[in-house]
Amino acid sequence: MAKRVPEGPAPDPAVQKLRVRYAKRGRLRFTSTRDFQRALERAVRRARLPVAFSAGFHPHPKISYANAAATGWASEAEYFEISLTERADPAQVAVALDEALPPGLDVLQVVEAEPGALADRLQASVWRVDLPGADVTGLRSALERLLAMDRAEVTRMTKSGARTFDVRAAIERAELTADPAGLDLVLHHTTPAVRPTDILTALTELCGWQADRTRSVTRLAQGPMRADGALDDPLTERG
């Protein structure tokens, strides 16, 4: 049987790839990854960007996403890449996309893509976990116990079932804040990914802290890890 060939002209080739940093804020932190993808594709059409499409029977925009935060978490450092069939000024793309997206999904920065994979530059994240009303003394004691451990295994339900993994190895830095109560965390990106909520699980199940259910999680940054434990900007050449 002869192989079926897609009808119509071949898609225009991509001539430029842009990397975009955006934020999820306020009520839009509850946007799922799929919800954001739909919103972005609509915004690309509204902004009339010359987005490149894949070939085949079901062409789709050449947009790739990297390490999205979980639904319900705010973030100041989410990323995607978009390929265009015509060159465009990154600053103008930033304005056009930001105006086309709903408030709360806010475009912060657009740059030309450097060589290499964006995902390889996202090695760690900075997180802020707000714990209003938490027992700061008990939390400090539990955090000290956690950081003194060589391993700290927790179990989390995943799509493939329960999975047990070590969270201690992912912690680059964990600091207590007292006013307001909370945690500042720098976590390496591991497989499986260690989430801020996994750290809270370890503090309660392994270290005796009585957690309050009220909390908010915000990613402040993600990028390449430096030798001093700080993160570089993944959109810069140095990153």
Coordinates of C-alpha atoms in Angstrom, one line a residue:
M1 CA 0.0 0.0 0.0
A2 CA 1.4 3.4 -1.0
K3 CA 2.3 5.7 1.9
R4 CA -0.2 8.5 2.2
V5 CA 1.3 11.9 1.7
P6 CA -0.2 15.0 3.5
E7 CA -1.9 17.3 1.1
G8 CA -1.2 21.0 0.7
P9 CA 2.1 23.0 0.8
A10 CA 4.9 22.3 3.2
P11 CA 4.9 24.5 6.2
D12 CA 7.2 27.6 6.1
P13 CA 10.5 26.9 7.9
A14 CA 11.4 28.4 11.2
V15 CA 14.0 31.2 11.0
Q16 CA 14.0 32.3 14.6
K17 CA 13.5 30.8 18.0
L18 CA 12.6 32.9 21.0
R19 CA 12.7 32.0 24.7
V20 CA 10.0 33.5 26.9
R21 CA 9.8 33.9 30.7
Y22 CA 6.3 34.4 32.1
A23 CA 4.6 34.6 35.5
K24 CA 1.5 32.9 36.9
R25 CA -0.1 35.2 39.5
G26 CA -3.2 35.5 41.6
R27 CA -6.1 33.3 40.5
L28 CA -4.3 32.3 37.3
R29 CA -2.0 30.2 39.5
F30 CA -4.7 27.6 39.2
T31 CA -4.1 27.4 35.4
S32 CA -3.0 23.9 34.5
T33 CA -0.3 23.3 31.9
R34 CA -2.9 22.3 29.3
D35 CA -5.0 25.4 30.1
F36 CA -1.9 27.6 29.6
Q37 CA -1.1 25.9 26.3
R38 CA -4.6 26.7 25.0
A39 CA -4.4 30.3 26.3
L40 CA -1.0 30.8 24.7
E41 CA -2.1 29.4 21.3
R42 CA -5.0 31.8 21.4
A43 CA -2.7 34.7 22.3
V44 CA -0.3 33.9 19.5
R45 CA -3.2 34.1 17.0
R46 CA -4.4 37.4 18.6
A47 CA -0.9 38.8 18.5
R48 CA -0.6 37.7 14.8
L49 CA 2.8 36.2 15.5
P50 CA 4.3 34.3 12.5
V51 CA 4.5 31.0 14.4
A52 CA 6.1 28.0 12.7
F53 CA 4.1 24.8 12.4
S54 CA 5.1 21.2 12.3
A55 CA 4.6 19.1 9.2
G56 CA 2.2 16.1 8.8
F57 CA -1.5 15.5 8.9
H58 CA -2.1 17.4 12.2
P59 CA 0.2 20.5 12.2
H60 CA 0.7 22.2 15.6
P61 CA 2.5 25.3 16.6
K62 CA 6.2 24.9 17.3
I63 CA 6.0 25.8 21.0
S64 CA 7.9 23.8 23.6
Y65 CA 7.4 24.1 27.4
A66 CA 10.0 23.5 30.1
N67 CA 9.5 22.4 33.7
A68 CA 6.1 24.0 34.5
A69 CA 5.1 24.6 38.1
A70 CA 2.2 22.5 39.5
T71 CA -1.3 23.7 39.2
G72 CA -2.2 26.0 42.2
W73 CA 1.3 27.3 42.6
A74 CA 2.3 30.8 41.7
S75 CA 5.5 31.4 39.8
E76 CA 7.7 34.3 38.6
A77 CA 9.8 32.0 36.5
E78 CA 8.0 29.8 33.9
Y79 CA 9.5 29.3 30.4
F80 CA 8.6 28.3 26.9
E81 CA 10.2 28.5 23.5
I82 CA 8.4 29.5 20.3
S83 CA 9.7 29.3 16.7
L84 CA 8.8 31.9 14.1
T85 CA 8.8 31.9 10.3
E86 CA 9.8 35.6 10.2
R87 CA 12.2 37.4 12.3
A88 CA 10.7 39.6 15.0
D89 CA 11.9 42.0 17.7
P90 CA 11.8 40.1 21.0
A91 CA 10.7 43.3 22.9
Q92 CA 7.8 43.8 20.5
V93 CA 6.9 40.1 20.9
A94 CA 6.9 40.5 24.6
V95 CA 4.5 43.4 24.5
A96 CA 2.2 41.7 22.0
L97 CA 2.0 38.4 23.9
D98 CA 1.5 40.1 27.2
E99 CA -1.4 42.1 25.9
A100 CA -3.0 39.0 24.3
L101 CA -2.8 36.9 27.5
P102 CA -5.2 37.3 30.4
P103 CA -3.9 39.4 33.4
G104 CA -2.2 37.0 35.8
L105 CA -0.4 35.2 32.9
D106 CA 2.2 37.9 32.5
V107 CA 5.1 37.9 30.0
L108 CA 8.2 39.2 31.7
Q109 CA 11.0 38.7 29.2
V110 CA 11.6 37.5 25.6
V111 CA 15.1 36.9 24.2
E112 CA 16.6 35.1 21.2
A113 CA 17.4 31.5 21.9
E114 CA 21.0 30.7 22.6
P115 CA 22.5 27.4 21.4
G116 CA 21.7 24.4 23.5
A117 CA 18.5 23.1 25.1
L118 CA 16.6 25.4 27.5
A119 CA 15.7 22.4 29.7
D120 CA 19.5 21.8 30.3
R121 CA 19.7 25.3 31.8
L122 CA 16.9 24.8 34.3
Q123 CA 18.9 22.9 36.9
A124 CA 17.3 24.2 40.1
S125 CA 14.5 26.4 41.5
V126 CA 14.1 29.0 44.2
W127 CA 10.8 28.5 46.1
R128 CA 9.0 30.5 48.8
V129 CA 6.5 28.5 50.9
D130 CA 4.3 30.8 53.1
L131 CA 3.1 29.1 56.3
P132 CA 0.9 31.7 58.1
G133 CA 0.4 30.9 61.7
A134 CA 3.0 28.1 61.8
D135 CA 4.8 27.2 65.0
V136 CA 8.2 28.8 64.1
T137 CA 10.0 27.2 67.0
G138 CA 8.8 23.7 66.1
L139 CA 9.5 24.4 62.4
R140 CA 13.0 25.5 63.1
S141 CA 13.7 22.4 65.1
A142 CA 12.3 20.1 62.4
L143 CA 14.2 21.8 59.7
E144 CA 17.5 21.4 61.6
R145 CA 16.7 17.7 62.0
L146 CA 16.0 17.3 58.3
L147 CA 19.2 19.1 57.2
A148 CA 21.2 16.8 59.5
M149 CA 19.9 13.7 57.8
D150 CA 21.9 11.9 55.1
R151 CA 18.7 10.6 53.5
A152 CA 15.0 11.6 53.9
E153 CA 12.6 9.4 52.0
V154 CA 9.0 10.3 51.5
T155 CA 6.3 8.7 49.4
R156 CA 4.1 10.6 46.9
M157 CA 1.3 9.3 44.7
T158 CA 2.1 9.8 41.0
K159 CA 0.3 8.9 37.8
S160 CA 2.0 5.5 37.9
G161 CA 1.2 4.9 41.6
A162 CA 3.0 5.5 44.9
R163 CA 6.7 6.4 44.6
T164 CA 9.3 6.7 47.4
F165 CA 12.3 8.9 46.9
D166 CA 15.0 10.8 48.8
V167 CA 14.2 14.5 49.2
R168 CA 17.4 15.4 51.2
A169 CA 19.7 15.1 48.2
A170 CA 17.6 17.8 46.3
I171 CA 18.0 20.5 49.0
E172 CA 20.7 23.0 48.1
R173 CA 19.5 25.5 50.7
A174 CA 16.6 25.6 53.2
E175 CA 16.1 28.6 55.4
L176 CA 13.3 29.5 57.9
T177 CA 11.6 32.9 57.7
A178 CA 9.9 34.1 60.9
D179 CA 7.8 37.2 59.8
P180 CA 5.8 35.9 58.0
A181 CA 6.5 32.3 58.8
G182 CA 7.7 30.2 55.9
L183 CA 10.5 28.5 54.1
D184 CA 12.9 29.7 51.5
L185 CA 14.1 26.7 49.5
V186 CA 16.6 26.1 46.7
L187 CA 15.9 22.6 45.2
H188 CA 17.9 20.8 42.5
H189 CA 15.7 19.5 39.7
T190 CA 15.9 15.7 40.2
T191 CA 14.1 12.6 38.8
P192 CA 11.5 12.3 40.2
A193 CA 11.2 16.0 40.8
V194 CA 11.3 17.0 44.5
R195 CA 8.6 19.5 45.2
P196 CA 8.3 22.0 48.1
T197 CA 5.4 20.0 49.4
D198 CA 7.6 17.0 49.6
I199 CA 9.9 18.9 51.9
L200 CA 6.8 19.7 54.1
T201 CA 6.0 16.0 54.1
A202 CA 9.5 15.2 55.3
L203 CA 9.2 17.8 58.0
T204 CA 6.0 16.4 59.3
E205 CA 6.4 12.6 58.8
L206 CA 10.1 12.4 59.6
C207 CA 10.9 15.3 61.8
G208 CA 7.8 15.7 64.0
W209 CA 6.6 19.1 62.9
Q210 CA 2.8 19.6 63.0
A211 CA 2.0 21.2 59.7
D212 CA -0.9 23.7 59.1
R213 CA -2.8 22.9 55.9
T214 CA -2.9 26.6 55.0
R215 CA 0.1 27.4 52.7
S216 CA 1.0 29.0 49.5
V217 CA 3.9 28.1 47.2
T218 CA 5.7 30.5 44.8
R219 CA 8.6 29.8 42.5
L220 CA 10.8 32.8 42.4
A221 CA 13.5 31.7 40.0
Q222 CA 14.9 28.7 38.1
G223 CA 18.1 28.4 36.2
P224 CA 21.7 27.0 36.1
M225 CA 23.3 26.4 39.5
R226 CA 26.5 28.2 40.3
A227 CA 29.2 26.9 42.6
D228 CA 28.1 29.2 45.4
G229 CA 24.6 27.8 45.3
A230 CA 23.0 30.8 43.6
L231 CA 21.1 30.6 40.3
D232 CA 22.0 32.3 37.0
D233 CA 19.4 33.6 34.6
P234 CA 18.7 30.8 32.1
L235 CA 18.0 33.4 29.4
T236 CA 21.5 35.0 29.5
E237 CA 24.5 33.7 27.6
R238 CA 26.2 33.0 30.9
G239 CA 23.3 30.8 31.9

